[in-house]
């Protein structure tokens, strides 16, 4: 697992230390390298206007699980990303 948290990196490192199963990264983009999906668990301003094309290119699978419902599902889908806003019902699409 890789994680980026601009405001809590020092605290996270002091709590978890150096671990093989957790890589604390220096940038948002570096947290995406070699990972399967993106999980959003904070609603900080820094995450509100992402470069969805870059996210889709970097992730192994273009999937976002959004625990804060930050993004418009149609906008994310337009960039080829599967989007799962936790707690929000998505519109039903008919074939």
PDB file of N, CA and C in Angstrom:
ATOM      1  N   UNK A   1       0.839  -1.156   0.000  1.00  0.00           N
ATOM      2  CA  UNK A   1       0.000   0.000   0.000  1.00  0.00           C
ATOM      3  C   UNK A   1       0.894   1.230   0.000  1.00  0.00           C
ATOM      4  N   UNK A   2       0.447   2.240  -0.723  1.00  0.00           N
ATOM      5  CA  UNK A   2       1.127   3.524  -0.729  1.00  0.00           C
ATOM      6  C   UNK A   2       0.134   4.571  -0.268  1.00  0.00           C
ATOM      7  N   UNK A   3       0.632   5.578   0.417  1.00  0.00           N
ATOM      8  CA  UNK A   3      -0.253   6.618   0.936  1.00  0.00           C
ATOM      9  C   UNK A   3       0.407   7.976   0.829  1.00  0.00           C
ATOM     10  N   UNK A   4      -0.428   8.979   0.594  1.00  0.00           N
ATOM     11  CA  UNK A   4       0.002  10.367   0.618  1.00  0.00           C
ATOM     12  C   UNK A   4      -0.995  11.141   1.460  1.00  0.00           C
ATOM     13  N   UNK A   5      -0.495  11.881   2.407  1.00  0.00           N
ATOM     14  CA  UNK A   5      -1.333  12.699   3.267  1.00  0.00           C
ATOM     15  C   UNK A   5      -0.499  13.921   3.644  1.00  0.00           C
ATOM     16  N   UNK A   6      -0.715  14.987   2.936  1.00  0.00           N
ATOM     17  CA  UNK A   6       0.106  16.190   3.063  1.00  0.00           C
ATOM     18  C   UNK A   6       0.251  16.669   4.500  1.00  0.00           C
ATOM     19  N   UNK A   7      -0.818  16.588   5.261  1.00  0.00           N
ATOM     20  CA  UNK A   7      -0.819  17.171   6.594  1.00  0.00           C
ATOM     21  C   UNK A   7      -0.475  16.189   7.710  1.00  0.00           C
ATOM     22  N   UNK A   8      -0.432  14.899   7.399  1.00  0.00           N
ATOM     23  CA  UNK A   8      -0.226  13.925   8.471  1.00  0.00           C
ATOM     24  C   UNK A   8       0.923  12.956   8.213  1.00  0.00           C
ATOM     25  N   UNK A   9       1.804  13.274   7.287  1.00  0.00           N
ATOM     26  CA  UNK A   9       2.888  12.350   6.959  1.00  0.00           C
ATOM     27  C   UNK A   9       3.819  12.106   8.149  1.00  0.00           C
ATOM     28  N   UNK A  10       4.181  13.150   8.855  1.00  0.00           N
ATOM     29  CA  UNK A  10       5.085  12.977  10.007  1.00  0.00           C
ATOM     30  C   UNK A  10       4.432  12.127  11.083  1.00  0.00           C
ATOM     31  N   UNK A  11       3.163  12.382  11.351  1.00  0.00           N
ATOM     32  CA  UNK A  11       2.447  11.611  12.360  1.00  0.00           C
ATOM     33  C   UNK A  11       2.311  10.149  11.925  1.00  0.00           C
ATOM     34  N   UNK A  12       1.975   9.932  10.661  1.00  0.00           N
ATOM     35  CA  UNK A  12       1.847   8.562  10.151  1.00  0.00           C
ATOM     36  C   UNK A  12       3.172   7.822  10.248  1.00  0.00           C
ATOM     37  N   UNK A  13       4.250   8.505   9.905  1.00  0.00           N
ATOM     38  CA  UNK A  13       5.560   7.857   9.979  1.00  0.00           C
ATOM     39  C   UNK A  13       5.940   7.531  11.417  1.00  0.00           C
ATOM     40  N   UNK A  14       5.578   8.424  12.347  1.00  0.00           N
ATOM     41  CA  UNK A  14       5.893   8.129  13.748  1.00  0.00           C
ATOM     42  C   UNK A  14       5.033   6.980  14.285  1.00  0.00           C
ATOM     43  N   UNK A  15       3.806   6.865  13.813  1.00  0.00           N
ATOM     44  CA  UNK A  15       2.923   5.777  14.252  1.00  0.00           C
ATOM     45  C   UNK A  15       3.303   4.437  13.642  1.00  0.00           C
ATOM     46  N   UNK A  16       3.589   4.433  12.330  1.00  0.00           N
ATOM     47  CA  UNK A  16       3.797   3.178  11.610  1.00  0.00           C
ATOM     48  C   UNK A  16       5.258   2.850  11.347  1.00  0.00           C
ATOM     49  N   UNK A  17       6.133   3.841  11.405  1.00  0.00           N
ATOM     50  CA  UNK A  17       7.546   3.606  11.151  1.00  0.00           C
ATOM     51  C   UNK A  17       7.798   3.136   9.733  1.00  0.00           C
ATOM     52  N   UNK A  18       8.945   2.554   9.512  1.00  0.00           N
ATOM     53  CA  UNK A  18       9.307   2.011   8.201  1.00  0.00           C
ATOM     54  C   UNK A  18       8.742   0.598   8.089  1.00  0.00           C
ATOM     55  N   UNK A  19       7.910   0.374   7.095  1.00  0.00           N
ATOM     56  CA  UNK A  19       7.280  -0.932   6.895  1.00  0.00           C
ATOM     57  C   UNK A  19       7.350  -1.317   5.432  1.00  0.00           C
ATOM     58  N   UNK A  20       7.456  -2.597   5.169  1.00  0.00           N
ATOM     59  CA  UNK A  20       7.455  -3.075   3.788  1.00  0.00           C
ATOM     60  C   UNK A  20       6.069  -2.980   3.160  1.00  0.00           C
ATOM     61  N   UNK A  21       5.022  -3.085   3.978  1.00  0.00           N
ATOM     62  CA  UNK A  21       3.663  -3.093   3.444  1.00  0.00           C
ATOM     63  C   UNK A  21       3.013  -1.714   3.396  1.00  0.00           C
ATOM     64  N   UNK A  22       3.759  -0.658   3.742  1.00  0.00           N
ATOM     65  CA  UNK A  22       3.229   0.709   3.683  1.00  0.00           C
ATOM     66  C   UNK A  22       4.328   1.656   3.245  1.00  0.00           C
ATOM     67  N   UNK A  23       4.111   2.282   2.092  1.00  0.00           N
ATOM     68  CA  UNK A  23       5.058   3.262   1.569  1.00  0.00           C
ATOM     69  C   UNK A  23       4.408   4.639   1.651  1.00  0.00           C
ATOM     70  N   UNK A  24       4.956   5.516   2.479  1.00  0.00           N
ATOM     71  CA  UNK A  24       4.474   6.884   2.574  1.00  0.00           C
ATOM     72  C   UNK A  24       5.210   7.703   1.524  1.00  0.00           C
ATOM     73  N   UNK A  25       4.463   8.322   0.613  1.00  0.00           N
ATOM     74  CA  UNK A  25       5.074   9.005  -0.521  1.00  0.00           C
ATOM     75  C   UNK A  25       5.140  10.508  -0.294  1.00  0.00           C
ATOM     76  N   UNK A  26       5.968  11.158  -1.086  1.00  0.00           N
ATOM     77  CA  UNK A  26       6.192  12.607  -0.953  1.00  0.00           C
ATOM     78  C   UNK A  26       5.210  13.441  -1.767  1.00  0.00           C
ATOM     79  N   UNK A  27       4.598  12.832  -2.804  1.00  0.00           N
ATOM     80  CA  UNK A  27       3.667  13.568  -3.661  1.00  0.00           C
ATOM     81  C   UNK A  27       2.424  12.728  -3.935  1.00  0.00           C
ATOM     82  N   UNK A  28       1.370  13.402  -4.362  1.00  0.00           N
ATOM     83  CA  UNK A  28       0.137  12.707  -4.739  1.00  0.00           C
ATOM     84  C   UNK A  28       0.389  11.732  -5.886  1.00  0.00           C
ATOM     85  N   UNK A  29       1.112  12.202  -6.889  1.00  0.00           N
ATOM     86  CA  UNK A  29       1.356  11.385  -8.072  1.00  0.00           C
ATOM     87  C   UNK A  29       2.176  10.139  -7.744  1.00  0.00           C
ATOM     88  N   UNK A  30       3.177  10.289  -6.889  1.00  0.00           N
ATOM     89  CA  UNK A  30       4.008   9.126  -6.565  1.00  0.00           C
ATOM     90  C   UNK A  30       3.236   8.075  -5.783  1.00  0.00           C
ATOM     91  N   UNK A  31       2.167   8.468  -5.126  1.00  0.00           N
ATOM     92  CA  UNK A  31       1.330   7.498  -4.409  1.00  0.00           C
ATOM     93  C   UNK A  31       0.557   6.604  -5.378  1.00  0.00           C
ATOM     94  N   UNK A  32       0.428   7.022  -6.625  1.00  0.00           N
ATOM     95  CA  UNK A  32      -0.332   6.260  -7.623  1.00  0.00           C
ATOM     96  C   UNK A  32       0.509   5.227  -8.371  1.00  0.00           C
ATOM     97  N   UNK A  33       1.823   5.370  -8.329  1.00  0.00           N
ATOM     98  CA  UNK A  33       2.704   4.511  -9.117  1.00  0.00           C
ATOM     99  C   UNK A  33       2.676   3.076  -8.589  1.00  0.00           C
ATOM    100  N   UNK A  34       2.431   2.162  -9.502  1.00  0.00           N
ATOM    101  CA  UNK A  34       2.423   0.712  -9.217  1.00  0.00           C
ATOM    102  C   UNK A  34       1.316   0.278  -8.258  1.00  0.00           C
ATOM    103  N   UNK A  35       0.233   1.029  -8.184  1.00  0.00           N
ATOM    104  CA  UNK A  35      -0.898   0.600  -7.359  1.00  0.00           C
ATOM    105  C   UNK A  35      -2.085   0.275  -8.259  1.00  0.00           C
ATOM    106  N   UNK A  36      -2.990  -0.521  -7.729  1.00  0.00           N
ATOM    107  CA  UNK A  36      -4.135  -0.962  -8.517  1.00  0.00           C
ATOM    108  C   UNK A  36      -5.202   0.111  -8.655  1.00  0.00           C
ATOM    109  N   UNK A  37      -5.613   0.712  -7.541  1.00  0.00           N
ATOM    110  CA  UNK A  37      -6.711   1.680  -7.547  1.00  0.00           C
ATOM    111  C   UNK A  37      -6.393   2.829  -6.597  1.00  0.00           C
ATOM    112  N   UNK A  38      -7.178   3.893  -6.711  1.00  0.00           N
ATOM    113  CA  UNK A  38      -7.053   5.056  -5.837  1.00  0.00           C
ATOM    114  C   UNK A  38      -8.223   5.084  -4.866  1.00  0.00           C
ATOM    115  N   UNK A  39      -7.908   5.287  -3.592  1.00  0.00           N
ATOM    116  CA  UNK A  39      -8.944   5.474  -2.581  1.00  0.00           C
ATOM    117  C   UNK A  39      -8.807   6.882  -2.008  1.00  0.00           C
ATOM    118  N   UNK A  40      -9.897   7.640  -2.035  1.00  0.00           N
ATOM    119  CA  UNK A  40      -9.922   8.983  -1.462  1.00  0.00           C
ATOM    120  C   UNK A  40     -10.579   8.881  -0.092  1.00  0.00           C
ATOM    121  N   UNK A  41      -9.868   9.314   0.945  1.00  0.00           N
ATOM    122  CA  UNK A  41     -10.436   9.253   2.286  1.00  0.00           C
ATOM    123  C   UNK A  41     -10.352  10.597   3.016  1.00  0.00           C
ATOM    124  N   UNK A  42     -10.000  11.634   2.287  1.00  0.00           N
ATOM    125  CA  UNK A  42      -9.977  12.975   2.857  1.00  0.00           C
ATOM    126  C   UNK A  42     -10.540  13.948   1.833  1.00  0.00           C
ATOM    127  N   UNK A  43     -11.069  15.042   2.296  1.00  0.00           N
ATOM    128  CA  UNK A  43     -11.676  15.998   1.369  1.00  0.00           C
ATOM    129  C   UNK A  43     -10.901  17.315   1.300  1.00  0.00           C
ATOM    130  N   UNK A  44      -9.613  17.239   1.513  1.00  0.00           N
ATOM    131  CA  UNK A  44      -8.802  18.453   1.465  1.00  0.00           C
ATOM    132  C   UNK A  44      -8.809  19.084   0.091  1.00  0.00           C
ATOM    133  N   UNK A  45      -8.625  20.378   0.089  1.00  0.00           N
ATOM    134  CA  UNK A  45      -8.634  21.157  -1.144  1.00  0.00           C
ATOM    135  C   UNK A  45      -7.645  20.611  -2.181  1.00  0.00           C
ATOM    136  N   UNK A  46      -6.526  20.103  -1.726  1.00  0.00           N
ATOM    137  CA  UNK A  46      -5.497  19.598  -2.630  1.00  0.00           C
ATOM    138  C   UNK A  46      -5.989  18.459  -3.523  1.00  0.00           C
ATOM    139  N   UNK A  47      -7.040  17.782  -3.116  1.00  0.00           N
ATOM    140  CA  UNK A  47      -7.557  16.645  -3.862  1.00  0.00           C
ATOM    141  C   UNK A  47      -8.803  16.981  -4.682  1.00  0.00           C
ATOM    142  N   UNK A  48      -9.265  18.198  -4.618  1.00  0.00           N
ATOM    143  CA  UNK A  48     -10.544  18.546  -5.244  1.00  0.00           C
ATOM    144  C   UNK A  48     -10.490  18.749  -6.756  1.00  0.00           C
ATOM    145  N   UNK A  49      -9.330  19.062  -7.298  1.00  0.00           N
ATOM    146  CA  UNK A  49      -9.230  19.301  -8.736  1.00  0.00           C
ATOM    147  C   UNK A  49      -8.073  18.462  -9.299  1.00  0.00           C
ATOM    148  N   UNK A  50      -8.274  17.160  -9.395  1.00  0.00           N
ATOM    149  CA  UNK A  50      -7.196  16.284  -9.864  1.00  0.00           C
ATOM    150  C   UNK A  50      -7.072  16.290 -11.385  1.00  0.00           C
ATOM    151  N   UNK A  51      -5.963  15.809 -11.849  1.00  0.00           N
ATOM    152  CA  UNK A  51      -5.751  15.583 -13.271  1.00  0.00           C
ATOM    153  C   UNK A  51      -6.183  14.144 -13.549  1.00  0.00           C
ATOM    154  N   UNK A  52      -7.439  13.974 -13.947  1.00  0.00           N
ATOM    155  CA  UNK A  52      -7.985  12.636 -14.142  1.00  0.00           C
ATOM    156  C   UNK A  52      -7.260  11.863 -15.245  1.00  0.00           C
ATOM    157  N   UNK A  53      -6.802  12.554 -16.284  1.00  0.00           N
ATOM    158  CA  UNK A  53      -6.067  11.862 -17.342  1.00  0.00           C
ATOM    159  C   UNK A  53      -4.774  11.262 -16.797  1.00  0.00           C
ATOM    160  N   UNK A  54      -4.079  12.018 -15.968  1.00  0.00           N
ATOM    161  CA  UNK A  54      -2.835  11.527 -15.372  1.00  0.00           C
ATOM    162  C   UNK A  54      -3.120  10.355 -14.441  1.00  0.00           C
ATOM    163  N   UNK A  55      -4.191  10.467 -13.651  1.00  0.00           N
ATOM    164  CA  UNK A  55      -4.574   9.370 -12.752  1.00  0.00           C
ATOM    165  C   UNK A  55      -4.859   8.104 -13.548  1.00  0.00           C
ATOM    166  N   UNK A  56      -5.618   8.234 -14.627  1.00  0.00           N
ATOM    167  CA  UNK A  56      -5.963   7.077 -15.456  1.00  0.00           C
ATOM    168  C   UNK A  56      -4.717   6.449 -16.079  1.00  0.00           C
ATOM    169  N   UNK A  57      -3.737   7.274 -16.437  1.00  0.00           N
ATOM    170  CA  UNK A  57      -2.504   6.770 -17.041  1.00  0.00           C
ATOM    171  C   UNK A  57      -1.609   6.054 -16.039  1.00  0.00           C
ATOM    172  N   UNK A  58      -1.572   6.532 -14.798  1.00  0.00           N
ATOM    173  CA  UNK A  58      -0.639   5.996 -13.813  1.00  0.00           C
ATOM    174  C   UNK A  58      -1.151   4.726 -13.134  1.00  0.00           C
ATOM    175  N   UNK A  59      -2.435   4.691 -12.771  1.00  0.00           N
ATOM    176  CA  UNK A  59      -2.982   3.527 -12.060  1.00  0.00           C
ATOM    177  C   UNK A  59      -2.935   2.268 -12.913  1.00  0.00           C
ATOM    178  N   UNK A  60      -2.721   1.117 -12.280  1.00  0.00           N
ATOM    179  CA  UNK A  60      -2.787  -0.151 -13.007  1.00  0.00           C
ATOM    180  C   UNK A  60      -4.182  -0.353 -13.582  1.00  0.00           C
ATOM    181  N   UNK A  61      -5.187  -0.069 -12.774  1.00  0.00           N
ATOM    182  CA  UNK A  61      -6.585  -0.145 -13.178  1.00  0.00           C
ATOM    183  C   UNK A  61      -7.202   1.226 -12.904  1.00  0.00           C
ATOM    184  N   UNK A  62      -7.816   1.856 -13.894  1.00  0.00           N
ATOM    185  CA  UNK A  62      -8.381   3.188 -13.669  1.00  0.00           C
ATOM    186  C   UNK A  62      -9.674   3.118 -12.842  1.00  0.00           C
ATOM    187  N   UNK A  63      -9.493   3.039 -11.526  1.00  0.00           N
ATOM    188  CA  UNK A  63     -10.620   2.912 -10.602  1.00  0.00           C
ATOM    189  C   UNK A  63     -10.383   3.848  -9.418  1.00  0.00           C
ATOM    190  N   UNK A  64     -11.434   4.576  -9.036  1.00  0.00           N
ATOM    191  CA  UNK A  64     -11.379   5.426  -7.842  1.00  0.00           C
ATOM    192  C   UNK A  64     -12.519   5.034  -6.912  1.00  0.00           C
ATOM    193  N   UNK A  65     -12.176   4.753  -5.656  1.00  0.00           N
ATOM    194  CA  UNK A  65     -13.156   4.609  -4.588  1.00  0.00           C
ATOM    195  C   UNK A  65     -13.087   5.908  -3.795  1.00  0.00           C
ATOM    196  N   UNK A  66     -14.191   6.644  -3.770  1.00  0.00           N
ATOM    197  CA  UNK A  66     -14.198   7.983  -3.174  1.00  0.00           C
ATOM    198  C   UNK A  66     -15.070   7.998  -1.915  1.00  0.00           C
ATOM    199  N   UNK A  67     -14.412   7.990  -0.778  1.00  0.00           N
ATOM    200  CA  UNK A  67     -15.118   8.014   0.499  1.00  0.00           C
ATOM    201  C   UNK A  67     -15.638   9.380   0.890  1.00  0.00           C
ATOM    202  N   UNK A  68     -15.337  10.396   0.099  1.00  0.00           N
ATOM    203  CA  UNK A  68     -15.776  11.762   0.402  1.00  0.00           C
ATOM    204  C   UNK A  68     -16.668  12.366  -0.670  1.00  0.00           C
ATOM    205  N   UNK A  69     -16.945  11.614  -1.729  1.00  0.00           N
ATOM    206  CA  UNK A  69     -17.823  12.084  -2.809  1.00  0.00           C
ATOM    207  C   UNK A  69     -17.365  13.432  -3.356  1.00  0.00           C
ATOM    208  N   UNK A  70     -16.100  13.516  -3.680  1.00  0.00           N
ATOM    209  CA  UNK A  70     -15.524  14.778  -4.149  1.00  0.00           C
ATOM    210  C   UNK A  70     -15.843  15.102  -5.597  1.00  0.00           C
ATOM    211  N   UNK A  71     -16.082  14.094  -6.412  1.00  0.00           N
ATOM    212  CA  UNK A  71     -16.112  14.313  -7.848  1.00  0.00           C
ATOM    213  C   UNK A  71     -17.473  14.024  -8.463  1.00  0.00           C
ATOM    214  N   UNK A  72     -17.696  14.642  -9.600  1.00  0.00           N
ATOM    215  CA  UNK A  72     -18.892  14.385 -10.377  1.00  0.00           C
ATOM    216  C   UNK A  72     -18.679  13.068 -11.122  1.00  0.00           C
ATOM    217  N   UNK A  73     -19.544  12.084 -10.925  1.00  0.00           N
ATOM    218  CA  UNK A  73     -19.366  10.780 -11.577  1.00  0.00           C
ATOM    219  C   UNK A  73     -19.244  10.862 -13.095  1.00  0.00           C
ATOM    220  N   UNK A  74     -19.987  11.767 -13.731  1.00  0.00           N
ATOM    221  CA  UNK A  74     -19.918  11.899 -15.187  1.00  0.00           C
ATOM    222  C   UNK A  74     -18.566  12.437 -15.635  1.00  0.00           C
ATOM    223  N   UNK A  75     -18.005  13.348 -14.876  1.00  0.00           N
ATOM    224  CA  UNK A  75     -16.695  13.901 -15.200  1.00  0.00           C
ATOM    225  C   UNK A  75     -15.627  12.829 -15.117  1.00  0.00           C
ATOM    226  N   UNK A  76     -15.652  12.052 -14.048  1.00  0.00           N
ATOM    227  CA  UNK A  76     -14.662  10.994 -13.874  1.00  0.00           C
ATOM    228  C   UNK A  76     -14.809   9.947 -14.979  1.00  0.00           C
ATOM    229  N   UNK A  77     -16.032   9.546 -15.271  1.00  0.00           N
ATOM    230  CA  UNK A  77     -16.285   8.543 -16.314  1.00  0.00           C
ATOM    231  C   UNK A  77     -15.802   9.021 -17.683  1.00  0.00           C
ATOM    232  N   UNK A  78     -15.896  10.315 -17.943  1.00  0.00           N
ATOM    233  CA  UNK A  78     -15.454  10.870 -19.221  1.00  0.00           C
ATOM    234  C   UNK A  78     -13.953  10.687 -19.434  1.00  0.00           C
ATOM    235  N   UNK A  79     -13.220  10.428 -18.370  1.00  0.00           N
ATOM    236  CA  UNK A  79     -11.778  10.201 -18.444  1.00  0.00           C
ATOM    237  C   UNK A  79     -11.436   8.707 -18.425  1.00  0.00           C
ATOM    238  N   UNK A  80     -12.453   7.863 -18.548  1.00  0.00           N
ATOM    239  CA  UNK A  80     -12.222   6.424 -18.617  1.00  0.00           C
ATOM    240  C   UNK A  80     -11.926   5.775 -17.283  1.00  0.00           C
ATOM    241  N   UNK A  81     -12.379   6.394 -16.212  1.00  0.00           N
ATOM    242  CA  UNK A  81     -12.125   5.876 -14.870  1.00  0.00           C
ATOM    243  C   UNK A  81     -13.430   5.327 -14.297  1.00  0.00           C
ATOM    244  N   UNK A  82     -13.374   4.121 -13.752  1.00  0.00           N
ATOM    245  CA  UNK A  82     -14.512   3.578 -13.012  1.00  0.00           C
ATOM    246  C   UNK A  82     -14.540   4.263 -11.656  1.00  0.00           C
ATOM    247  N   UNK A  83     -15.683   4.801 -11.299  1.00  0.00           N
ATOM    248  CA  UNK A  83     -15.798   5.641 -10.108  1.00  0.00           C
ATOM    249  C   UNK A  83     -16.842   5.092  -9.156  1.00  0.00           C
ATOM    250  N   UNK A  84     -16.453   4.922  -7.896  1.00  0.00           N
ATOM    251  CA  UNK A  84     -17.347   4.401  -6.872  1.00  0.00           C
ATOM    252  C   UNK A  84     -17.408   5.386  -5.711  1.00  0.00           C
ATOM    253  N   UNK A  85     -18.378   6.310  -5.752  1.00  0.00           N
ATOM    254  CA  UNK A  85     -18.538   7.238  -4.632  1.00  0.00           C
ATOM    255  C   UNK A  85     -19.271   6.528  -3.495  1.00  0.00           C
ATOM    256  N   UNK A  86     -18.626   6.371  -2.401  1.00  0.00           N
ATOM    257  CA  UNK A  86     -19.180   5.618  -1.280  1.00  0.00           C
ATOM    258  C   UNK A  86     -20.357   6.383  -0.679  1.00  0.00           C
ATOM    259  N   UNK A  87     -21.510   5.716  -0.600  1.00  0.00           N
ATOM    260  CA  UNK A  87     -22.694   6.316   0.005  1.00  0.00           C
ATOM    261  C   UNK A  87     -23.538   7.134  -0.948  1.00  0.00           C
ATOM    262  N   UNK A  88     -23.131   7.263  -2.191  1.00  0.00           N
ATOM    263  CA  UNK A  88     -23.906   8.023  -3.178  1.00  0.00           C
ATOM    264  C   UNK A  88     -24.441   7.039  -4.200  1.00  0.00           C
ATOM    265  N   UNK A  89     -25.713   7.162  -4.504  1.00  0.00           N
ATOM    266  CA  UNK A  89     -26.290   6.286  -5.518  1.00  0.00           C
ATOM    267  C   UNK A  89     -25.975   6.846  -6.888  1.00  0.00           C
ATOM    268  N   UNK A  90     -25.437   5.997  -7.744  1.00  0.00           N
ATOM    269  CA  UNK A  90     -25.125   6.404  -9.109  1.00  0.00           C
ATOM    270  C   UNK A  90     -26.350   6.241  -9.994  1.00  0.00           C
ATOM    271  N   UNK A  91     -26.439   7.055 -11.059  1.00  0.00           N
ATOM    272  CA  UNK A  91     -27.570   6.887 -11.978  1.00  0.00           C
ATOM    273  C   UNK A  91     -27.514   5.532 -12.657  1.00  0.00           C
ATOM    274  N   UNK A  92     -28.681   4.993 -12.959  1.00  0.00           N
ATOM    275  CA  UNK A  92     -28.782   3.719 -13.647  1.00  0.00           C
ATOM    276  C   UNK A  92     -28.687   3.951 -15.145  1.00  0.00           C
ATOM    277  N   UNK A  93     -27.839   3.180 -15.815  1.00  0.00           N
ATOM    278  CA  UNK A  93     -27.694   3.288 -17.250  1.00  0.00           C
ATOM    279  C   UNK A  93     -28.411   2.119 -17.889  1.00  0.00           C
ATOM    280  N   UNK A  94     -29.115   2.377 -18.956  1.00  0.00           N
ATOM    281  CA  UNK A  94     -29.871   1.338 -19.649  1.00  0.00           C
ATOM    282  C   UNK A  94     -29.215   1.047 -20.985  1.00  0.00           C
ATOM    283  N   UNK A  95     -29.182  -0.233 -21.354  1.00  0.00           N
ATOM    284  CA  UNK A  95     -28.602  -0.627 -22.660  1.00  0.00           C
ATOM    285  C   UNK A  95     -29.584  -0.402 -23.766  1.00  0.00           C
TER     286      UNK A  95
END
